[in-house]
Tab-separated table of N, CA and C in Angstrom:
chain	number	residue	atom	x	y	z
A	5	MET	N	75.227	79.683	186.305
A	5	MET	CA	74.304	80.420	187.162
A	5	MET	C	74.615	81.908	187.114
A	6	LEU	N	75.902	82.276	187.196
A	6	LEU	CA	76.262	83.668	187.171
A	6	LEU	C	75.963	84.333	185.810
A	7	ARG	N	76.115	83.539	184.769
A	7	ARG	CA	75.805	84.073	183.445
A	7	ARG	C	74.325	84.386	183.282
A	8	VAL	N	73.474	83.535	183.856
A	8	VAL	CA	72.040	83.750	183.808
A	8	VAL	C	71.696	85.020	184.566
A	9	VAL	N	72.245	85.205	185.722
A	9	VAL	CA	71.966	86.401	186.507
A	9	VAL	C	72.459	87.665	185.794
A	10	ASN	N	73.632	87.605	185.212
A	10	ASN	CA	74.115	88.733	184.499
A	10	ASN	C	73.270	89.067	183.249
A	11	PHE	N	72.788	88.012	182.584
A	11	PHE	CA	71.897	88.176	181.455
A	11	PHE	C	70.574	88.823	181.884
A	12	LEU	N	70.039	88.402	183.017
A	12	LEU	CA	68.800	88.986	183.554
A	12	LEU	C	69.022	90.431	183.925
A	13	LYS	N	70.212	90.782	184.449
A	13	LYS	CA	70.534	92.137	184.790
A	13	LYS	C	70.566	93.007	183.525
A	14	VAL	N	71.164	92.506	182.478
A	14	VAL	CA	71.208	93.268	181.180
A	14	VAL	C	69.786	93.446	180.662
A	15	LEU	N	68.970	92.401	180.756
A	15	LEU	CA	67.564	92.533	180.318
A	15	LEU	C	66.792	93.515	181.163
A	16	SER	N	67.058	93.562	182.450
A	16	SER	CA	66.352	94.549	183.311
A	16	SER	C	66.785	96.005	182.958
A	17	ILE	N	68.049	96.139	182.577
A	17	ILE	CA	68.507	97.499	182.175
A	17	ILE	C	67.820	97.913	180.879
A	18	LEU	N	67.719	97.013	179.918
A	18	LEU	CA	67.044	97.289	178.679
A	18	LEU	C	65.548	97.557	178.900
A	19	LEU	N	64.925	96.791	179.748
A	19	LEU	CA	63.512	96.982	180.079
A	19	LEU	C	63.316	98.339	180.723
A	20	PHE	N	64.182	98.761	181.631
A	20	PHE	CA	64.089	100.053	182.247
A	20	PHE	C	64.140	101.156	181.197
A	21	LEU	N	65.140	101.058	180.306
A	21	LEU	CA	65.291	102.100	179.285
A	21	LEU	C	64.093	102.164	178.384
A	22	VAL	N	63.564	101.008	177.952
A	22	VAL	CA	62.393	100.997	177.065
A	22	VAL	C	61.174	101.598	177.785
A	23	ILE	N	60.933	101.211	179.018
A	23	ILE	CA	59.779	101.746	179.761
A	23	ILE	C	59.995	103.255	180.017
A	24	LEU	N	61.167	103.677	180.380
A	24	LEU	CA	61.394	105.089	180.584
A	24	LEU	C	61.169	105.897	179.330
A	25	LEU	N	61.651	105.407	178.183
A	25	LEU	CA	61.431	106.132	176.931
A	25	LEU	C	59.982	106.164	176.550
A	26	LEU	N	59.251	105.084	176.759
A	26	LEU	CA	57.849	105.008	176.474
A	26	LEU	C	57.047	105.961	177.362
A	27	VAL	N	57.343	105.968	178.643
A	27	VAL	CA	56.672	106.872	179.573
A	27	VAL	C	57.014	108.313	179.262
A	28	TYR	N	58.260	108.565	178.957
A	28	TYR	CA	58.712	109.924	178.618
A	28	TYR	C	57.948	110.471	177.393
A	29	ALA	N	57.695	109.612	176.440
A	29	ALA	CA	57.017	110.065	175.217
A	29	ALA	C	55.586	110.507	175.520
A	30	TYR	N	54.942	109.951	176.510
A	30	TYR	CA	53.559	110.257	176.767
A	30	TYR	C	53.366	111.189	177.985
A	31	LEU	N	54.454	111.633	178.616
A	31	LEU	CA	54.343	112.562	179.734
A	31	LEU	C	53.883	113.949	179.305
A	32	PRO	N	53.104	114.615	180.140
A	32	PRO	CA	52.811	116.027	179.877
A	32	PRO	C	54.069	116.862	180.175
A	33	VAL	N	54.049	118.149	179.845
A	33	VAL	CA	55.190	118.981	180.093
A	33	VAL	C	55.547	119.054	181.550
A	34	MET	N	54.567	119.205	182.416
A	34	MET	CA	54.780	119.168	183.855
A	34	MET	C	54.348	117.807	184.367
A	35	THR	N	55.299	117.041	184.875
A	35	THR	CA	55.058	115.674	185.317
A	35	THR	C	54.726	115.664	186.787
A	36	SER	N	53.629	114.991	187.144
A	36	SER	CA	53.233	114.858	188.534
A	36	SER	C	53.832	113.544	189.068
A	37	LEU	N	54.437	113.624	190.249
A	37	LEU	CA	55.049	112.462	190.865
A	37	LEU	C	54.197	111.822	191.931
A	38	THR	N	53.044	112.438	192.204
A	38	THR	CA	52.115	111.934	193.205
A	38	THR	C	50.710	111.860	192.612
A	39	LEU	N	49.803	111.240	193.330
A	39	LEU	CA	48.434	111.190	192.860
A	39	LEU	C	47.774	112.561	192.935
A	40	ASP	N	48.173	113.389	193.877
A	40	ASP	CA	47.683	114.768	193.911
A	40	ASP	C	48.486	115.559	192.874
A	41	ASN	N	47.789	116.189	191.945
A	41	ASN	CA	48.517	116.902	190.914
A	41	ASN	C	49.149	118.184	191.409
A	42	ALA	N	48.740	118.663	192.610
A	42	ALA	CA	49.272	119.941	193.128
A	42	ALA	C	50.546	119.752	193.926
A	43	ASP	N	50.846	118.562	194.398
A	43	ASP	CA	51.901	118.390	195.335
A	43	ASP	C	53.306	118.518	194.738
A	44	LEU	N	53.689	117.586	193.926
A	44	LEU	CA	55.061	117.546	193.418
A	44	LEU	C	55.059	117.404	191.931
A	45	GLN	N	55.480	118.434	191.266
A	45	GLN	CA	55.560	118.415	189.791
A	45	GLN	C	56.919	118.895	189.345
A	46	ILE	N	57.460	118.232	188.311
A	46	ILE	CA	58.704	118.649	187.718
A	46	ILE	C	58.536	118.597	186.195
A	47	ARG	N	59.438	119.276	185.505
A	47	ARG	CA	59.390	119.214	184.026
A	47	ARG	C	59.755	117.805	183.559
A	48	LYS	N	59.205	117.396	182.455
A	48	LYS	CA	59.420	116.029	182.003
A	48	LYS	C	60.874	115.756	181.630
A	49	GLU	N	61.592	116.760	181.160
A	49	GLU	CA	63.020	116.553	180.850
A	49	GLU	C	63.819	116.340	182.162
A	50	ASP	N	63.488	117.102	183.196
A	50	ASP	CA	64.148	116.911	184.477
A	50	ASP	C	63.839	115.533	185.031
A	51	PHE	N	62.612	115.096	184.910
A	51	PHE	CA	62.226	113.769	185.352
A	51	PHE	C	63.023	112.675	184.648
A	52	PHE	N	63.225	112.838	183.320
A	52	PHE	CA	63.949	111.869	182.519
A	52	PHE	C	65.390	111.787	182.990
A	53	TYR	N	66.072	112.925	183.110
A	53	TYR	CA	67.472	112.929	183.508
A	53	TYR	C	67.657	112.477	184.967
A	54	PHE	N	66.693	112.829	185.803
A	54	PHE	CA	66.758	112.397	187.206
A	54	PHE	C	66.627	110.894	187.287
A	55	ALA	N	65.715	110.323	186.506
A	55	ALA	CA	65.506	108.875	186.510
A	55	ALA	C	66.745	108.136	186.015
A	56	ILE	N	67.349	108.643	184.949
A	56	ILE	CA	68.577	108.061	184.391
A	56	ILE	C	69.683	108.157	185.428
A	57	GLY	N	69.807	109.312	186.073
A	57	GLY	CA	70.862	109.509	187.054
A	57	GLY	C	70.730	108.577	188.250
A	58	VAL	N	69.526	108.474	188.769
A	58	VAL	CA	69.290	107.578	189.935
A	58	VAL	C	69.580	106.117	189.511
A	59	PHE	N	69.143	105.750	188.309
A	59	PHE	CA	69.400	104.388	187.836
A	59	PHE	C	70.874	104.083	187.717
A	60	VAL	N	71.639	105.007	187.121
A	60	VAL	CA	73.085	104.771	186.958
A	60	VAL	C	73.776	104.724	188.305
A	61	VAL	N	73.454	105.666	189.205
A	61	VAL	CA	74.104	105.685	190.524
A	61	VAL	C	73.791	104.416	191.295
A	62	THR	N	72.550	103.964	191.254
A	62	THR	CA	72.158	102.752	191.949
A	62	THR	C	72.933	101.531	191.394
A	63	ASN	N	72.983	101.414	190.064
A	63	ASN	CA	73.689	100.293	189.490
A	63	ASN	C	75.192	100.333	189.724
A	64	VAL	N	75.788	101.479	189.766
A	64	VAL	CA	77.243	101.610	190.071
A	64	VAL	C	77.441	101.217	191.530
A	65	PHE	N	76.531	101.627	192.430
A	65	PHE	CA	76.607	101.240	193.823
A	65	PHE	C	76.582	99.746	193.975
A	66	PHE	N	75.613	99.055	193.331
A	66	PHE	CA	75.533	97.646	193.458
A	66	PHE	C	76.689	96.947	192.796
A	67	LEU	N	77.253	97.460	191.725
A	67	LEU	CA	78.429	96.867	191.114
A	67	LEU	C	79.629	96.980	192.069
A	68	GLY	N	79.792	98.114	192.713
A	68	GLY	CA	80.847	98.248	193.709
A	68	GLY	C	80.625	97.340	194.892
A	69	PHE	N	79.413	97.187	195.352
A	69	PHE	CA	79.092	96.258	196.439
A	69	PHE	C	79.475	94.851	196.057
A	70	GLN	N	79.156	94.461	194.822
A	70	GLN	CA	79.468	93.106	194.385
A	70	GLN	C	80.977	92.901	194.345
A	71	LYS	N	81.673	93.854	193.816
A	71	LYS	CA	83.148	93.724	193.682
A	71	LYS	C	83.800	93.627	195.051
A	72	MET	N	83.290	94.399	196.033
A	72	MET	CA	83.928	94.400	197.349
A	72	MET	C	83.661	93.092	198.117
A	73	TYR	N	82.468	92.563	198.013
A	73	TYR	CA	82.090	91.445	198.885
A	73	TYR	C	82.089	90.072	198.213
A	74	GLU	N	82.196	90.008	196.917
A	74	GLU	CA	82.093	88.710	196.252
A	74	GLU	C	83.313	87.830	196.543
A	75	ARG	N	84.446	88.395	196.781
A	75	ARG	CA	85.624	87.566	197.047
A	75	ARG	C	85.516	86.875	198.398
A	76	HIS	N	84.648	87.360	199.261
A	76	HIS	CA	84.448	86.752	200.600
A	76	HIS	C	83.374	85.660	200.578
A	77	ILE	N	82.686	85.502	199.451
A	77	ILE	CA	81.613	84.540	199.315
A	77	ILE	C	82.159	83.310	198.659
A	78	THR	N	81.963	82.157	199.249
A	78	THR	CA	82.511	80.921	198.701
A	78	THR	C	81.465	80.154	197.931
A	79	LYS	N	80.219	80.167	198.330
A	79	LYS	CA	79.158	79.422	197.606
A	79	LYS	C	78.767	80.144	196.333
A	80	LEU	N	78.697	79.348	195.235
A	80	LEU	CA	78.332	79.913	193.934
A	80	LEU	C	76.903	80.430	193.939
A	81	GLU	N	75.950	79.724	194.620
A	81	GLU	CA	74.576	80.156	194.570
A	81	GLU	C	74.361	81.423	195.369
A	82	VAL	N	75.108	81.604	196.428
A	82	VAL	CA	75.032	82.860	197.226
A	82	VAL	C	75.596	84.013	196.416
A	83	LYS	N	76.657	83.761	195.683
A	83	LYS	CA	77.273	84.784	194.838
A	83	LYS	C	76.304	85.224	193.756
A	84	ALA	N	75.600	84.252	193.151
A	84	ALA	CA	74.605	84.586	192.131
A	84	ALA	C	73.444	85.317	192.733
A	85	TRP	N	73.049	84.948	193.959
A	85	TRP	CA	71.944	85.589	194.632
A	85	TRP	C	72.270	87.054	194.941
A	86	VAL	N	73.508	87.305	195.377
A	86	VAL	CA	73.926	88.682	195.670
A	86	VAL	C	73.897	89.508	194.425
A	87	ARG	N	74.356	88.936	193.304
A	87	ARG	CA	74.325	89.656	192.028
A	87	ARG	C	72.892	89.911	191.579
A	88	GLY	N	71.988	89.081	191.973
A	88	GLY	CA	70.583	89.230	191.582
A	88	GLY	C	69.914	90.416	192.246
A	89	LEU	N	70.479	91.001	193.301
A	89	LEU	CA	69.854	92.125	193.955
A	89	LEU	C	69.745	93.333	192.979
A	90	SER	N	70.720	93.540	192.153
A	90	SER	CA	70.668	94.656	191.209
A	90	SER	C	69.531	94.418	190.192
A	91	PHE	N	69.313	93.161	189.828
A	91	PHE	CA	68.202	92.853	188.951
A	91	PHE	C	66.878	93.219	189.617
A	92	ILE	N	66.730	92.838	190.874
A	92	ILE	CA	65.485	93.123	191.643
A	92	ILE	C	65.271	94.608	191.746
A	93	VAL	N	66.307	95.358	192.056
A	93	VAL	CA	66.150	96.812	192.200
A	93	VAL	C	65.899	97.468	190.858
A	94	ASN	N	66.471	96.984	189.779
A	94	ASN	CA	66.168	97.497	188.451
A	94	ASN	C	64.677	97.292	188.068
A	95	ILE	N	64.171	96.128	188.412
A	95	ILE	CA	62.762	95.830	188.135
A	95	ILE	C	61.886	96.751	188.976
A	96	TYR	N	62.255	97.003	190.234
A	96	TYR	CA	61.508	97.864	191.111
A	96	TYR	C	61.466	99.312	190.557
A	97	MET	N	62.625	99.791	190.088
A	97	MET	CA	62.646	101.123	189.515
A	97	MET	C	61.839	101.198	188.238
A	98	THR	N	61.823	100.117	187.449
A	98	THR	CA	61.038	100.079	186.252
A	98	THR	C	59.559	100.165	186.608
A	99	LEU	N	59.118	99.474	187.635
A	99	LEU	CA	57.744	99.522	188.076
A	99	LEU	C	57.387	100.925	188.564
A	100	ILE	N	58.275	101.603	189.254
A	100	ILE	CA	57.994	102.965	189.732
A	100	ILE	C	57.839	103.895	188.510
A	101	ILE	N	58.678	103.786	187.535
A	101	ILE	CA	58.630	104.656	186.337
A	101	ILE	C	57.286	104.379	185.611
A	102	GLY	N	56.928	103.110	185.512
A	102	GLY	CA	55.644	102.772	184.913
A	102	GLY	C	54.454	103.350	185.653
A	103	PHE	N	54.499	103.342	186.980
A	103	PHE	CA	53.390	103.894	187.755
A	103	PHE	C	53.326	105.408	187.600
A	104	ILE	N	54.475	106.085	187.535
A	104	ILE	CA	54.470	107.518	187.300
A	104	ILE	C	53.869	107.826	185.930
A	105	GLY	N	54.137	106.961	184.950
A	105	GLY	CA	53.468	107.107	183.661
A	105	GLY	C	51.983	106.963	183.742
A	106	VAL	N	51.492	106.017	184.561
A	106	VAL	CA	50.075	105.816	184.747
A	106	VAL	C	49.450	107.021	185.419
A	107	ILE	N	50.128	107.581	186.441
A	107	ILE	CA	49.604	108.740	187.151
A	107	ILE	C	49.401	109.915	186.202
A	108	ASN	N	50.286	110.092	185.242
A	108	ASN	CA	50.228	111.239	184.348
A	108	ASN	C	49.397	110.960	183.073
A	109	ASN	N	48.791	109.795	182.979
A	109	ASN	CA	47.989	109.469	181.803
A	109	ASN	C	46.606	109.056	182.268
A	110	THR	N	45.960	109.948	183.036
A	110	THR	CA	44.641	109.626	183.630
A	110	THR	C	43.555	109.620	182.616
A	111	ALA	N	43.732	110.148	181.428
A	111	ALA	CA	42.702	110.144	180.423
A	111	ALA	C	42.410	108.715	179.941
A	112	HIS	N	43.387	107.848	179.930
A	112	HIS	CA	43.226	106.474	179.450
A	112	HIS	C	43.319	105.438	180.525
A	113	LEU	N	43.974	105.718	181.626
A	113	LEU	CA	44.238	104.712	182.679
A	113	LEU	C	43.816	105.275	184.033
A	114	ASP	N	43.266	104.422	184.883
A	114	ASP	CA	42.929	104.814	186.247
A	114	ASP	C	44.051	104.428	187.169
A	115	PRO	N	44.710	105.389	187.801
A	115	PRO	CA	45.861	105.073	188.685
A	115	PRO	C	45.549	104.153	189.825
A	116	SER	N	44.300	104.208	190.343
A	116	SER	CA	43.966	103.377	191.476
A	116	SER	C	43.954	101.903	191.086
A	117	GLY	N	43.778	101.588	189.798
A	117	GLY	CA	43.794	100.194	189.371
A	117	GLY	C	45.225	99.651	189.302
A	118	PHE	N	46.217	100.506	189.397
A	118	PHE	CA	47.610	100.083	189.281
A	118	PHE	C	48.366	100.325	190.588
A	119	ALA	N	47.633	100.546	191.694
A	119	ALA	CA	48.269	100.819	192.968
A	119	ALA	C	49.105	99.636	193.491
A	120	TYR	N	48.708	98.429	193.070
A	120	TYR	CA	49.440	97.244	193.523
A	120	TYR	C	50.891	97.227	193.054
A	121	ILE	N	51.189	97.973	191.986
A	121	ILE	CA	52.566	98.023	191.460
A	121	ILE	C	53.523	98.537	192.525
A	122	ASN	N	53.026	99.460	193.366
A	122	ASN	CA	53.881	100.024	194.413
A	122	ASN	C	54.300	99.010	195.439
A	123	TYR	N	53.560	97.936	195.605
A	123	TYR	CA	53.830	96.940	196.606
A	123	TYR	C	54.660	95.756	196.042
A	124	LEU	N	54.758	95.658	194.755
A	124	LEU	CA	55.531	94.579	194.162
A	124	LEU	C	57.039	94.695	194.436
A	125	GLY	N	57.579	95.890	194.388
A	125	GLY	CA	58.987	96.103	194.615
A	125	GLY	C	59.433	95.725	196.029
A	126	PRO	N	58.775	96.270	197.072
A	126	PRO	CA	59.149	95.828	198.421
A	126	PRO	C	58.970	94.350	198.648
A	127	PHE	N	57.954	93.742	198.034
A	127	PHE	CA	57.764	92.313	198.156
A	127	PHE	C	58.929	91.561	197.502
A	128	LEU	N	59.398	92.005	196.336
A	128	LEU	CA	60.526	91.365	195.674
A	128	LEU	C	61.811	91.499	196.529
A	129	ILE	N	62.018	92.675	197.089
A	129	ILE	CA	63.216	92.853	197.930
A	129	ILE	C	63.129	92.016	199.208
A	130	PHE	N	61.965	91.911	199.813
A	130	PHE	CA	61.783	91.082	200.993
A	130	PHE	C	62.031	89.620	200.642
A	131	SER	N	61.510	89.182	199.480
A	131	SER	CA	61.716	87.804	199.046
A	131	SER	C	63.221	87.533	198.780
A	132	TRP	N	63.946	88.522	198.242
A	132	TRP	CA	65.350	88.378	198.002
A	132	TRP	C	66.088	88.190	199.348
A	133	VAL	N	65.722	88.999	200.337
A	133	VAL	CA	66.395	88.916	201.673
A	133	VAL	C	66.101	87.561	202.296
A	134	VAL	N	64.883	87.084	202.238
A	134	VAL	CA	64.517	85.753	202.786
A	134	VAL	C	65.306	84.670	202.029
A	135	GLY	N	65.409	84.747	200.749
A	135	GLY	CA	66.177	83.764	199.973
A	135	GLY	C	67.651	83.794	200.302
A	136	LEU	N	68.205	85.022	200.545
A	136	LEU	CA	69.600	85.106	200.940
A	136	LEU	C	69.871	84.463	202.269
A	137	ILE	N	68.980	84.737	203.204
A	137	ILE	CA	69.115	84.108	204.550
A	137	ILE	C	69.074	82.570	204.417
A	138	TYR	N	68.158	82.093	203.610
A	138	TYR	CA	68.018	80.633	203.419
A	138	TYR	C	69.258	80.061	202.815
A	139	LEU	N	69.796	80.735	201.793
A	139	LEU	CA	70.999	80.182	201.096
A	139	LEU	C	72.242	80.216	202.013
A	140	VAL	N	72.330	81.273	202.863
A	140	VAL	CA	73.496	81.366	203.732
A	140	VAL	C	73.416	80.287	204.832
A	141	LYS	N	72.210	80.036	205.329
A	141	LYS	CA	72.053	79.094	206.420
A	141	LYS	C	71.989	77.644	205.954
A	142	LYS	N	71.750	77.416	204.686
A	142	LYS	CA	71.641	76.066	204.143
A	142	LYS	C	72.994	75.369	204.151
A	143	LYS	N	73.012	74.152	204.624
A	143	LYS	CA	74.226	73.348	204.634
A	143	LYS	C	74.459	72.775	203.266
A	144	SER	N	75.693	72.858	202.776
A	144	SER	CA	76.027	72.290	201.456
A	144	SER	C	76.572	70.907	201.602
């Protein structure tokens, strides 16, 4: 079970990097981070390095969280579920990067058609929390 979760985490890291590189290739010089083009714009290189930095810091935080609290967890499925949080957050960040790519590619894609992507991440995190509560409360 733990090997599967670790494999999924590695796949989510690779997916993030592929999506980030693909989005980076098609970004204009000034990248818009909102649907209004006038609000928040940064250079595409800054966006790339900022995205990599946030991704690395987030994954290091979750790795430290796992190392600190895993020794207190006795159930194998709860341990795997806790490790799965980094997978969920990686997928969420991948979806955000993809949506930013859609926002900046309005010539070919309509951003309003992809607005649901913003709600998938919080739904995944909420589902993870509900599953964790279920696993902790479940009698073995």
